[in-house]
Coordinates of C-alpha atoms in Angstrom, one line a residue:
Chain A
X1 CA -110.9 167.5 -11.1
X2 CA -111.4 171.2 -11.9
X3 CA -108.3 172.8 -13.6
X4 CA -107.2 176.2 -14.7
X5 CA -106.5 174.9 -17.9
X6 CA -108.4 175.2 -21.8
X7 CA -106.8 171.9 -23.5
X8 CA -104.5 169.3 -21.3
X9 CA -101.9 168.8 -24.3
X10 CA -101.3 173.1 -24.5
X11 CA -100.9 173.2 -20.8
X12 CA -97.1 173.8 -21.1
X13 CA -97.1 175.8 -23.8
X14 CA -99.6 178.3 -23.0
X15 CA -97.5 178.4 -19.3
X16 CA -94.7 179.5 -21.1
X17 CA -96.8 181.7 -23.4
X18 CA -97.9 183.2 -19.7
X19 CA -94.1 183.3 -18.8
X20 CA -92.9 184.9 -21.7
X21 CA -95.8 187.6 -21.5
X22 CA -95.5 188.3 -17.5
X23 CA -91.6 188.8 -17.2
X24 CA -90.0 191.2 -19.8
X25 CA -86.1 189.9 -17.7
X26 CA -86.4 186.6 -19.4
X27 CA -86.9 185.4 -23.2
X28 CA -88.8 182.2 -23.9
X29 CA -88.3 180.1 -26.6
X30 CA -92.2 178.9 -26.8
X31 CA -91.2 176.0 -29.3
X32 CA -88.2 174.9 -28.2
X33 CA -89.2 175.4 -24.4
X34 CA -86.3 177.2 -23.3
X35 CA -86.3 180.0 -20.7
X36 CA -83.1 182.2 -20.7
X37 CA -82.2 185.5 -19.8
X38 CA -83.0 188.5 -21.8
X39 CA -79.2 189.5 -21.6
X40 CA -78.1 186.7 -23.1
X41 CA -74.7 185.1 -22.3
X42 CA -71.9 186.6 -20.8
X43 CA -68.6 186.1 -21.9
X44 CA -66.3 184.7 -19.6
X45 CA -69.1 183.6 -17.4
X46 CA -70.0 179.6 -16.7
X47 CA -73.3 179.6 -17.7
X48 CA -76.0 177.6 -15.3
X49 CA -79.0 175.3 -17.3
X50 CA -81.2 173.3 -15.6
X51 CA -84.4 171.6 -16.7
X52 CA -86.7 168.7 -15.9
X53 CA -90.6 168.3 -16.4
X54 CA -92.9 170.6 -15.9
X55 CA -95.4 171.1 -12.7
X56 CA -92.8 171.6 -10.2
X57 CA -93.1 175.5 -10.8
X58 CA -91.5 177.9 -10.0
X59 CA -88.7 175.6 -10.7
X60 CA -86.6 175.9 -13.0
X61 CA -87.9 178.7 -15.1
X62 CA -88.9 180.7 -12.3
X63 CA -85.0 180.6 -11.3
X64 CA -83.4 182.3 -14.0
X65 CA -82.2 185.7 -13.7
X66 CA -78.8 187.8 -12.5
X67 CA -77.3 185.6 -9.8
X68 CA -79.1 181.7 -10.6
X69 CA -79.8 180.1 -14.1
X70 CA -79.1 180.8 -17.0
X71 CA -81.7 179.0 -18.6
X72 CA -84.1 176.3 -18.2
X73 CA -85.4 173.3 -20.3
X74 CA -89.2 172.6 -19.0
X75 CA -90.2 169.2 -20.5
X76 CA -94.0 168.0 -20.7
X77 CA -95.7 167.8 -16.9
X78 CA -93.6 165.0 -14.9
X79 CA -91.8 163.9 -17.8
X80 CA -87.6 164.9 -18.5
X81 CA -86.9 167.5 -21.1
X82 CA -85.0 166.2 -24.0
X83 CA -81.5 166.4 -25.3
X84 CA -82.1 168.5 -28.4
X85 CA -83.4 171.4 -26.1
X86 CA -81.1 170.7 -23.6
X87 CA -78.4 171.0 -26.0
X88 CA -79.7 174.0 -27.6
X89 CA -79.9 175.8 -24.1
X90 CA -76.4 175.0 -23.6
X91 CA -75.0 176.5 -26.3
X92 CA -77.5 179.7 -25.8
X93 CA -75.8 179.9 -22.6
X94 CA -72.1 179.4 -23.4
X95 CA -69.9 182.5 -22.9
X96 CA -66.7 180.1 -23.5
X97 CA -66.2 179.3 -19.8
X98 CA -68.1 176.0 -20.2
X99 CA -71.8 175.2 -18.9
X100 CA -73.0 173.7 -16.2
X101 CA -76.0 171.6 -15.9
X102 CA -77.8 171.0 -13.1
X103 CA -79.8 167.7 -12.9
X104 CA -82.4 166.4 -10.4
X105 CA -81.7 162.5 -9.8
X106 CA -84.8 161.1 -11.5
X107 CA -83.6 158.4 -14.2
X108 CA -85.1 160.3 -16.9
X109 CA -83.7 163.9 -16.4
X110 CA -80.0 162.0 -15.9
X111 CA -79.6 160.1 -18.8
X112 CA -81.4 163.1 -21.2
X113 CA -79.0 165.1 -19.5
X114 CA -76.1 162.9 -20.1
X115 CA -77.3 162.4 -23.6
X116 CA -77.0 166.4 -24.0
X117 CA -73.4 166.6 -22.5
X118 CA -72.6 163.9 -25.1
X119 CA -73.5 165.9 -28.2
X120 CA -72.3 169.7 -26.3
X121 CA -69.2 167.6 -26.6
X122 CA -69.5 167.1 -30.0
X123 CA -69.6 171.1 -30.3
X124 CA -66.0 171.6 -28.5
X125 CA -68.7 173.1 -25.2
X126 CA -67.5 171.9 -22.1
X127 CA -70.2 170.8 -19.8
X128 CA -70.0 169.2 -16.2
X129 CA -73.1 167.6 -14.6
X130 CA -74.1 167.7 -10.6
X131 CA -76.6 165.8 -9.8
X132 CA -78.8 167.1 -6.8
X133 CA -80.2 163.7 -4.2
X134 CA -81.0 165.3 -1.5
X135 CA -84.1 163.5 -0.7
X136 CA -83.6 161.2 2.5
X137 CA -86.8 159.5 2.5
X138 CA -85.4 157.0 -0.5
X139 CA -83.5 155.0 2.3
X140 CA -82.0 152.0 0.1
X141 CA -80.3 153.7 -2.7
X142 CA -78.6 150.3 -3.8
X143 CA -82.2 148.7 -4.3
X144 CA -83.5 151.8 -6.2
X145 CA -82.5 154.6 -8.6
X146 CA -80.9 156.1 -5.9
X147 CA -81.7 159.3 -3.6
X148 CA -84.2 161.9 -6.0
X149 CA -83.5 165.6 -5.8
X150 CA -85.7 167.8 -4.4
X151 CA -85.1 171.6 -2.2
X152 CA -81.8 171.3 -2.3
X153 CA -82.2 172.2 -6.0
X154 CA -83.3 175.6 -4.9
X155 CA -79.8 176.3 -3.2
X156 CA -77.9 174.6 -5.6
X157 CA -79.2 177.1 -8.4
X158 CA -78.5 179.9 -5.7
X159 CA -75.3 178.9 -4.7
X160 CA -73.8 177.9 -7.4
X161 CA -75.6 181.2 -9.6
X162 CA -73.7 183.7 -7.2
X163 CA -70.5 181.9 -7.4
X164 CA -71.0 182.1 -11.4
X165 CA -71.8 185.7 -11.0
X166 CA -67.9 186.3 -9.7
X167 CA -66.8 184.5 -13.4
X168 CA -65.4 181.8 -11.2
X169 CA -64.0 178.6 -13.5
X170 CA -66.2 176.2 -14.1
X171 CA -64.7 173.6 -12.0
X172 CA -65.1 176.2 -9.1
X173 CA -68.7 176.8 -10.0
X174 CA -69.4 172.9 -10.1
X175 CA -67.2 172.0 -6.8
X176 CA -69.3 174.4 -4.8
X177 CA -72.7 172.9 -6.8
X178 CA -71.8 169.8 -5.0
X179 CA -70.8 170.6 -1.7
X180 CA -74.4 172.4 -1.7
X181 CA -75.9 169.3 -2.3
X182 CA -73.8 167.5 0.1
X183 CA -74.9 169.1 3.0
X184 CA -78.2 169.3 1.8
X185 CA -81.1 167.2 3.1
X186 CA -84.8 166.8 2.8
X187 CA -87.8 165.2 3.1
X188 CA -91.6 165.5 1.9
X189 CA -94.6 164.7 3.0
X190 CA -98.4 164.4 1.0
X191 CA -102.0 165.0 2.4
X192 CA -103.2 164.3 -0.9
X193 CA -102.2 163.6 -4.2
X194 CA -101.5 165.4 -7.3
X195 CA -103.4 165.5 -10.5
X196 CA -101.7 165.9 -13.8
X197 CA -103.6 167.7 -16.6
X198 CA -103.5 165.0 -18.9
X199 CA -105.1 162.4 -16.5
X200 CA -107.2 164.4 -14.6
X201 CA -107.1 161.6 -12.0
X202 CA -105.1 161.9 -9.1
X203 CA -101.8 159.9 -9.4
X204 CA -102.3 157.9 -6.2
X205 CA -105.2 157.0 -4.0
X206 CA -104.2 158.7 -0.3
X207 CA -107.3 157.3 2.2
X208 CA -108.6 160.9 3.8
X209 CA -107.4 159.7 7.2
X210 CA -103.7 159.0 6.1
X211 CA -100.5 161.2 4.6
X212 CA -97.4 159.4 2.5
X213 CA -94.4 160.0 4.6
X214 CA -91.6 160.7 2.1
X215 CA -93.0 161.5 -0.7
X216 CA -91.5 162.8 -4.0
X217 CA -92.5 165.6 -6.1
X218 CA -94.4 163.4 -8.8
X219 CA -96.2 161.8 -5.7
X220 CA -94.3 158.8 -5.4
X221 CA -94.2 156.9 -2.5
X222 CA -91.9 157.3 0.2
X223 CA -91.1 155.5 3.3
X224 CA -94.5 154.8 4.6
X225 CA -98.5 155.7 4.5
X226 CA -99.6 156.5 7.8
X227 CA -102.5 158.0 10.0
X228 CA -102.8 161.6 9.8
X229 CA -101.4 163.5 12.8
X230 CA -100.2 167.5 13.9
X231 CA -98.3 169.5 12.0
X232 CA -95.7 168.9 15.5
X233 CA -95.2 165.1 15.2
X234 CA -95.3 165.0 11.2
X235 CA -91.9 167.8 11.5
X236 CA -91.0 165.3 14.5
X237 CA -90.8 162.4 12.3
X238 CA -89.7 164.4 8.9
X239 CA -86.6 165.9 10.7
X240 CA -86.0 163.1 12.9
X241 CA -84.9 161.4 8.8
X242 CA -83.0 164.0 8.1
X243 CA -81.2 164.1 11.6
X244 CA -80.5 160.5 11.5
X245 CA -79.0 161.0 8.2
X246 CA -76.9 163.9 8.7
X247 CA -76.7 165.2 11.8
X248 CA -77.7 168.8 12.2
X249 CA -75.8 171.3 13.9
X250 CA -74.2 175.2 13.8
X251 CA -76.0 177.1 11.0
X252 CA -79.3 176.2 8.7
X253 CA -80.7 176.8 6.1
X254 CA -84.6 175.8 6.2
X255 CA -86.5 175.7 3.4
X256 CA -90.3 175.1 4.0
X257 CA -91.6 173.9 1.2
X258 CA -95.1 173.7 -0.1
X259 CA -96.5 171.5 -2.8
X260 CA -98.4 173.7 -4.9
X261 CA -101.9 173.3 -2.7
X262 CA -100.6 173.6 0.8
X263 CA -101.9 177.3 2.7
X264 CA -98.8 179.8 3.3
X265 CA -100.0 180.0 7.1
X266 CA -100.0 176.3 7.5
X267 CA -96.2 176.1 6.1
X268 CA -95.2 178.9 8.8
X269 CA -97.3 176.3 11.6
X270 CA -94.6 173.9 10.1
X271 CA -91.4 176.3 10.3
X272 CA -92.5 177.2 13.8
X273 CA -91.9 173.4 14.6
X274 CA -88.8 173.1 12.3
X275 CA -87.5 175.8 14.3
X276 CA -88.2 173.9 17.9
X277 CA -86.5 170.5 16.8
X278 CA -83.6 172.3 15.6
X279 CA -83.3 174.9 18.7
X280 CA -83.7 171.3 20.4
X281 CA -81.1 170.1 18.8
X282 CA -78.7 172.7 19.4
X283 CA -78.3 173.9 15.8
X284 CA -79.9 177.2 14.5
X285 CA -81.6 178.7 11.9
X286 CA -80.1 181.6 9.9
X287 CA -81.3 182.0 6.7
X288 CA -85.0 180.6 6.0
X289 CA -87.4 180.7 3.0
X290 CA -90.7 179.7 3.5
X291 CA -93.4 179.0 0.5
X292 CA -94.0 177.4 -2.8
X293 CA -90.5 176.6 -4.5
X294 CA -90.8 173.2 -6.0
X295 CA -94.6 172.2 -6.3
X296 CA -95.9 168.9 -7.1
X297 CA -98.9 170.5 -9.0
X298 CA -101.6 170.6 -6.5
X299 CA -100.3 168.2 -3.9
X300 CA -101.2 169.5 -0.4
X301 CA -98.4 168.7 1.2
X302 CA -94.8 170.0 2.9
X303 CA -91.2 169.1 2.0
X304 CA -88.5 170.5 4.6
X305 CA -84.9 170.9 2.9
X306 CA -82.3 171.9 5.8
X307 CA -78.9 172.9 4.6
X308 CA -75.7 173.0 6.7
X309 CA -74.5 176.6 6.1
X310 CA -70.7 177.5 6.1
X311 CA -69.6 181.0 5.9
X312 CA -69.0 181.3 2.4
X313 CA -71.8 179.4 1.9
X314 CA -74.1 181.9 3.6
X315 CA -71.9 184.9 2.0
X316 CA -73.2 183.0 -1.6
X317 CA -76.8 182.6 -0.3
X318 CA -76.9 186.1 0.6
X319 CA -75.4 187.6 -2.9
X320 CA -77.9 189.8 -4.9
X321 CA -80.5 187.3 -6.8
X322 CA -83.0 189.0 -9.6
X323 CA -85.5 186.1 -11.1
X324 CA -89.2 185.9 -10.9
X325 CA -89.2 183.4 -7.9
X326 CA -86.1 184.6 -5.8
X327 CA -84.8 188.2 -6.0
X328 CA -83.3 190.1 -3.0
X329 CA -80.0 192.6 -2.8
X330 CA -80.1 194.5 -6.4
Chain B
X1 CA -82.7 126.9 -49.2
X2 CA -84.7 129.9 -51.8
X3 CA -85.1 133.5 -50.5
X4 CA -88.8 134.2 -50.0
X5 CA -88.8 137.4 -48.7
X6 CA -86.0 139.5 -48.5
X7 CA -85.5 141.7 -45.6
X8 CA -84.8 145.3 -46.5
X9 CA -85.6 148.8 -46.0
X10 CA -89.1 148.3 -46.8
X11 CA -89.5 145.2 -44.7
X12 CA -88.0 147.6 -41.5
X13 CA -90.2 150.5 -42.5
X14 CA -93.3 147.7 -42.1
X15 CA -91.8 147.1 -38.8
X16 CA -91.9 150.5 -37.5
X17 CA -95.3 151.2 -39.2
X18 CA -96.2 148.1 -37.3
X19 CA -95.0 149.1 -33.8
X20 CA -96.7 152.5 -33.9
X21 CA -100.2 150.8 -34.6
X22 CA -99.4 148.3 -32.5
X23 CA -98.7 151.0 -29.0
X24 CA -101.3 153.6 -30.7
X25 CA -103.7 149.9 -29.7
X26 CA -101.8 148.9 -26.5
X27 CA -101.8 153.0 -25.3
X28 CA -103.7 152.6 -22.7
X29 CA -102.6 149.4 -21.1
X30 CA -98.8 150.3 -21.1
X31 CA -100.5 153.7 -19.0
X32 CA -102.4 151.4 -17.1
X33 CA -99.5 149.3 -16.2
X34 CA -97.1 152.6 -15.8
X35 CA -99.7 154.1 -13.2
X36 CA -99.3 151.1 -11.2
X37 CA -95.9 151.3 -10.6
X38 CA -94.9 154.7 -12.5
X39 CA -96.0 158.0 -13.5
X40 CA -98.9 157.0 -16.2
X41 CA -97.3 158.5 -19.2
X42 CA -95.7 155.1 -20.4
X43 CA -98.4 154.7 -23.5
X44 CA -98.6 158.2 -24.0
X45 CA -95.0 158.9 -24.2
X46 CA -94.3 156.0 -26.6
X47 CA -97.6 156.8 -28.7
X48 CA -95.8 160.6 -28.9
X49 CA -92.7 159.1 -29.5
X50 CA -93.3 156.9 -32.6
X51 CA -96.4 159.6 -33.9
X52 CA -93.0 161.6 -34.5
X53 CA -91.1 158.7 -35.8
X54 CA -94.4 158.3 -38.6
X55 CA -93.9 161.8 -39.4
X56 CA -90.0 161.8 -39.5
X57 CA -90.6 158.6 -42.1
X58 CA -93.4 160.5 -44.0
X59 CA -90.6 163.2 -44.9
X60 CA -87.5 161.1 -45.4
X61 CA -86.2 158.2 -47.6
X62 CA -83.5 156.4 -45.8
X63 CA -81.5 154.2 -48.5
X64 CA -81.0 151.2 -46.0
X65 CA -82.6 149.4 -43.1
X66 CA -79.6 150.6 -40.8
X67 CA -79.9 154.6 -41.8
X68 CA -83.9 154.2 -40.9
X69 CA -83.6 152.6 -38.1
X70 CA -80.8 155.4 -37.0
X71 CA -83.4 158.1 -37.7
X72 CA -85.9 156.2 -35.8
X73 CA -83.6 156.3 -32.5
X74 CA -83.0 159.9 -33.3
X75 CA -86.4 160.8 -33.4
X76 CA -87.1 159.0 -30.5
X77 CA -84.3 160.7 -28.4
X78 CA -85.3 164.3 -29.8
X79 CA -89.4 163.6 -29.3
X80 CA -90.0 161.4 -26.2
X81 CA -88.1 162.9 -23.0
X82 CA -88.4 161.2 -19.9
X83 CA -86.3 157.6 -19.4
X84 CA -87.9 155.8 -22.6
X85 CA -86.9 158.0 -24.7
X86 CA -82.9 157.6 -24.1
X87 CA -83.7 154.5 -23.9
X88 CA -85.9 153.5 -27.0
X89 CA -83.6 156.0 -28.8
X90 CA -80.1 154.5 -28.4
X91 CA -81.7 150.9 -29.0
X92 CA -82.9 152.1 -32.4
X93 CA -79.8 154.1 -32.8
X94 CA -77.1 150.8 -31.7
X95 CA -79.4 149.0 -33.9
X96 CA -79.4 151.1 -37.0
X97 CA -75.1 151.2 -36.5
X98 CA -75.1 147.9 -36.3
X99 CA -76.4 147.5 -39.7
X100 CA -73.7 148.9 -41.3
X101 CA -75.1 150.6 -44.9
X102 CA -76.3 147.0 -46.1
X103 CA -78.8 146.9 -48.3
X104 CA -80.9 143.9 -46.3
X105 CA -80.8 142.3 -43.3
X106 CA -79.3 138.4 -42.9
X107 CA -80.4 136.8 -40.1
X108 CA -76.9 136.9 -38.4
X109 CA -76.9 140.4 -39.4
X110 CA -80.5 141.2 -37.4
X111 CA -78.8 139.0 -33.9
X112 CA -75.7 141.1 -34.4
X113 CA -78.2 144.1 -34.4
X114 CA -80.4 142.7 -31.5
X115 CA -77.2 142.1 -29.1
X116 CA -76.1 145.6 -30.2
X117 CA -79.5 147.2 -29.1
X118 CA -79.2 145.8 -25.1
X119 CA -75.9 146.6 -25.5
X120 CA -76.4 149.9 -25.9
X121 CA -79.5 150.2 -23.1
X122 CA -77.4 148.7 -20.6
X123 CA -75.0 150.4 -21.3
X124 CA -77.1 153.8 -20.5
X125 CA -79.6 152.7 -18.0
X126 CA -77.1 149.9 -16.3
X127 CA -79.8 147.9 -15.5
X128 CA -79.5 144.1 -15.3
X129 CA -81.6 141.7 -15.8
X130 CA -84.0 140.8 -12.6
X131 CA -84.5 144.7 -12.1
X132 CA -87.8 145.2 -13.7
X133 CA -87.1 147.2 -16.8
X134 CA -87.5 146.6 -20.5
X135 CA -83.7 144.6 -20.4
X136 CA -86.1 141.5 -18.7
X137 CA -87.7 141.3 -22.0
X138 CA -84.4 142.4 -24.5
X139 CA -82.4 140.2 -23.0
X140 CA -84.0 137.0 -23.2
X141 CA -85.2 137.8 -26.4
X142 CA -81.9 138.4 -28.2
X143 CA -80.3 135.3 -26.2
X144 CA -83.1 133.1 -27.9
X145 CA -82.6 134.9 -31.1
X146 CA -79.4 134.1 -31.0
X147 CA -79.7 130.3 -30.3
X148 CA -82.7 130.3 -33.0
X149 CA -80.5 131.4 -35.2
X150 CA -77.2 129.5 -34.3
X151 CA -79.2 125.9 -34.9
X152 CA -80.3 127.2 -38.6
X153 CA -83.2 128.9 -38.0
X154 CA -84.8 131.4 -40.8
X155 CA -84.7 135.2 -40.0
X156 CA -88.7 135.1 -39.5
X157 CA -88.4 131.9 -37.2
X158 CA -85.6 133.5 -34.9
X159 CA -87.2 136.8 -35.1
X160 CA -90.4 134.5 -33.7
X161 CA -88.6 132.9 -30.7
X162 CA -87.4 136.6 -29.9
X163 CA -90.8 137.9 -29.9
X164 CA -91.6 135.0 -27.8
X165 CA -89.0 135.4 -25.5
X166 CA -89.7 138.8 -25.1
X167 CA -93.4 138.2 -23.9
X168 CA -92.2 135.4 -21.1
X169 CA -90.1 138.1 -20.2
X170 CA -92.2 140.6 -19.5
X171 CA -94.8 138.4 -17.7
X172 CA -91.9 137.4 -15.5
X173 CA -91.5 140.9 -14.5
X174 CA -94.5 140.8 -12.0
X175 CA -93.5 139.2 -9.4
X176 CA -89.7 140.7 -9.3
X177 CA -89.4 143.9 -7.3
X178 CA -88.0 147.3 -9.2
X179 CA -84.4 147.9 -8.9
X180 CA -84.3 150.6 -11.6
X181 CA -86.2 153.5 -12.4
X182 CA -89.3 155.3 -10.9
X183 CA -90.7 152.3 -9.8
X184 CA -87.8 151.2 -7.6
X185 CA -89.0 153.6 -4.9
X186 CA -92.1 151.7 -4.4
X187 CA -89.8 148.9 -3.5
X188 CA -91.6 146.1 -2.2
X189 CA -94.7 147.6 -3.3
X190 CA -93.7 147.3 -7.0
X191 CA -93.7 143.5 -7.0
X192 CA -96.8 142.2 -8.4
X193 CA -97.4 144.1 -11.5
X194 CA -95.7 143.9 -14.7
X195 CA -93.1 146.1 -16.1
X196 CA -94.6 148.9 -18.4
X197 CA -91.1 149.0 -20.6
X198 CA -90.8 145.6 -20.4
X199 CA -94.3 145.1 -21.8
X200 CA -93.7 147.8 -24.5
X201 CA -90.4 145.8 -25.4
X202 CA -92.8 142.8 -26.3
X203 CA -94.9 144.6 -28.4
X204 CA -91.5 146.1 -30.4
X205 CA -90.6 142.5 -30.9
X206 CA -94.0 140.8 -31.9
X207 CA -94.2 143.6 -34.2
X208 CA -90.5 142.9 -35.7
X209 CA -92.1 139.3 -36.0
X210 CA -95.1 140.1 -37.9
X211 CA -93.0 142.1 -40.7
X212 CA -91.0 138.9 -40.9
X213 CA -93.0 136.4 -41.5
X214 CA -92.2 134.5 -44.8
X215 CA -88.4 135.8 -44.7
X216 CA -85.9 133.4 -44.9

């Protein structure tokens, strides 16, 4: 597999090296793989960290700026930051209003996380934890590590970053963190798999005739392999999980999502249908993004997060955002 | 009966030395198991893991077997990421407590320390035994530590039935389906191959086992 890349083990570090050189907004911390803002905290603001592994970009790092993170912890490609940085984020971070830390469900991420809340404890920081699992496709959550998080990190970090933004309590900043995720859903799909720089092999074998319905952003599996089929019937059978799951109605949120190797044009084939089902459906779509906002490396491939929008939740959405990925309103 | 052996912080610092050789050789099965049912980084993330652990050890001289093995889990929790790093961490880490600031290790002292260990990784990953995680080869193996050790059994022997243990364990592991972790989303598709931190569980043990032998 051909890679942008000069040795697999500097892959993240060079990344950040890029980071740090492209966008003046944000300080990175190359050996302790932190990204923050070049402001620094703010006193009397909750400050937002995030983290997990690397090769879901633009997330996290690509989130943080005026109105969303704080910082963010990258770990190695696929695999959980650890608590030391974590920890060291957090207290980069504190303006004395507490921290909160935003954590995709994925084993790993949750108990390095829970690890760093242990010792910011230690250091008289208050920290709550929401975890984001929003991903439907991970039907049995008693049989498995439970639902992982996926879009609906996007709009947490938004959300919850605006709300921040108004020096709201922590407790505030946190409650509305989880009602984001709450009525967030989504679900994934895979053409082909992903390839991590260290392997160079693709993580999973994908026949050319079939798609993984479900999938999760390190390419595991989800509800079923099946045939390939139109952009129309995969939307059909993507929101028709969601649907069944929570039901959708009033105002959405979409986010179509691509997976790092997936054309723009074919994700706005996809919204087009997203938009039908949901018109269908009798719901309606008011605020959209459409493109690359958690990648799975170079997995061709579509997630669809929908959101149930209320008006405050909209009024949050809307606030003014300034990071690399998402900036609109300032 | 006479002391052969006894089992201090040298004998614990062979351990370790042991179960880094011992992954750095198994690296690329504990990947190949991990990309059955994983994310392939099993062997490279433990390799990482106790490279840094070598290194931490190079540069420090912990007093007692319970202070090195608290480094250990330290280093493991600041180095690894991911799930096994937690994981590995806080089992060194309950381990090393455990130990108290004895000079060397009886063999009730080591079961006290075993128990402590899957106490402390159940406690964090709340798996239970049956899920498909390294507690299906801790568990057993402290249990027949434990027994070993409770009919008069000498530090090496139990430690020997725990290594034992361990390795029925982790065979076991193939035909149960995930419950726990990354591979529980594969759900039934997970049965059939064995557990990756099970398997490097084993290989932790059998090590312990090797720096024991000939210690009462």
């Amino acid at each position: 597999m051909k890679k942008l890349i000069n040795k697999p083990e500097d892959v993240t570090t060079e990344a950040l090296r890029g980071v740090a050189a492209a966008h003046s907004s944000l300080v990175v911390d190359v050996d302790n793989k932190i990204i923050s803002r070049a402001g620094g905290a703010r006193k009397g603001k909750v400050g937002l960290v995030s983290g997990g592994g690397s090769g879901h970009e633009p997330l996290h790092g690509g989130f943080v700026g005026y109105g969303m993170l704080d910082a963010a912890c990258p770990g190695e490609v696929f695999t959980s930051p650890v608590p030391d940085q974590m920890l060291a984020a957090t207290k980069l971070v504190d303006g004395g209003a507490g921290v909160l830390h935003i954590v995709k469900n994925y084993t790993g991420d949750v108990l390095n996380f829970q690890m760093a809340a242990e010792l910011a404890a230690d250091d008289d920081i208050e920290v709550t934890p929401v975890v984001v699992n929003d991903d439907v496709a991970v039907q049995d959550s008693l049989y498995t590590a439970g639902r992982r998080g996926t879009g609906a990190t996007v709009f947490v970090e938004k959300i919850a970053g605006a709300l921040a933004e108004q020096d709201k309590e922590l407790k505030k900043v946190a409650d509305v963190a989880r009602e984001v995720n709450e009525r967030s859903r989504s679900f994934g799909v895979a053409l082909t798999a992903c390839t991590t720089p260290g392997s160079g092999q693709p993580g999973f074998e994908l026949p050319d005739d079939e798609i993984e319905l479900g999938v999760g952003i390190h390419g595991e599996p989800g509800r079923e392999r099946g045939k390939h089929r139109t952009a129309a019937k995969i939307v059909d059978f993507s929101l028709d999980a969601i649907h069944s799951d929570m039901p959708l109605s009033g105002d959405l949120a979409v986010l179509v999502n691509g997976m790092g190797g997936t054309p723009l044009i074919e994700l706005y084939v996809v919204f087009n249908e997203v938009n039908r089902v949901v018109k269908g459906l009798g719901a309606r779509i008011t605020r959209s993004l459409v493109g690359n906002y958690i990648t799975a490396l170079d997995m061709t491939g579509v997630s669809i997060t929908v959101v149930r929008l209320t008006p405050d939740l909209t009024k949050l959405w809307d606030a003014p955002v300034e990071t690399p990925a998402l900036r609109w309103g300032r | 009966m006479e002391k052969v052996l006894q089992v201090d912080v040298t004998t614990v610092r062979d351990w370790v030395g042991r179960i880094a050789t011992d992954l750095e050789a198994n690296k690329d099965l504990l990947t190949q198991l991990d990309s059955a049912i994983g994310d392939a980084d099993h062997g490279t993330n433990m390799v990482r893991g106790f490279t840094a652990v070598t290194a931490a050890l190079h540069d420090a001289t912990p007093g007692t077997p319970g202070e090195l093995l608290v480094l250990v889990g330290s280093t493991l929790i600041s180095k690894v990421g991911g799930a096994s790093g937690p994981l590995y961490g806080t089992a060194f880490r309950r381990a090393g407590k455990a130990l108290g600031a004895a000079p060397d290790i009886s063999a009730e002292a080591l079961g006290t320390a075993l128990a402590a260990a899957l106490e402390g990784v159940q406690g964090l990953g709340a798996a239970a035994e049956g899920d498909k995680t390294m507690v299906d080869a801790l568990a057993p193996a402290v249990r027949a530590y434990q027994q070993a050790q409770a009919a008069g059994a000498s530090i090496a022997d139990a430690a020997d039935a725990a290594a034992r243990a361990a390795a029925v364990g982790a065979e076991a592991t193939i035909p149960l389906q995930a419950l726990k972790g990354r591979a529980s989303y594969l759900g039934a598709r997970s049965v059939g191959h064995q557990d990756p931190g099970a398997t490097s569980t084993s290989i932790v043990l059998a090590a312990l086992a090797a720096s024991l032998v000939g210690s009462d």
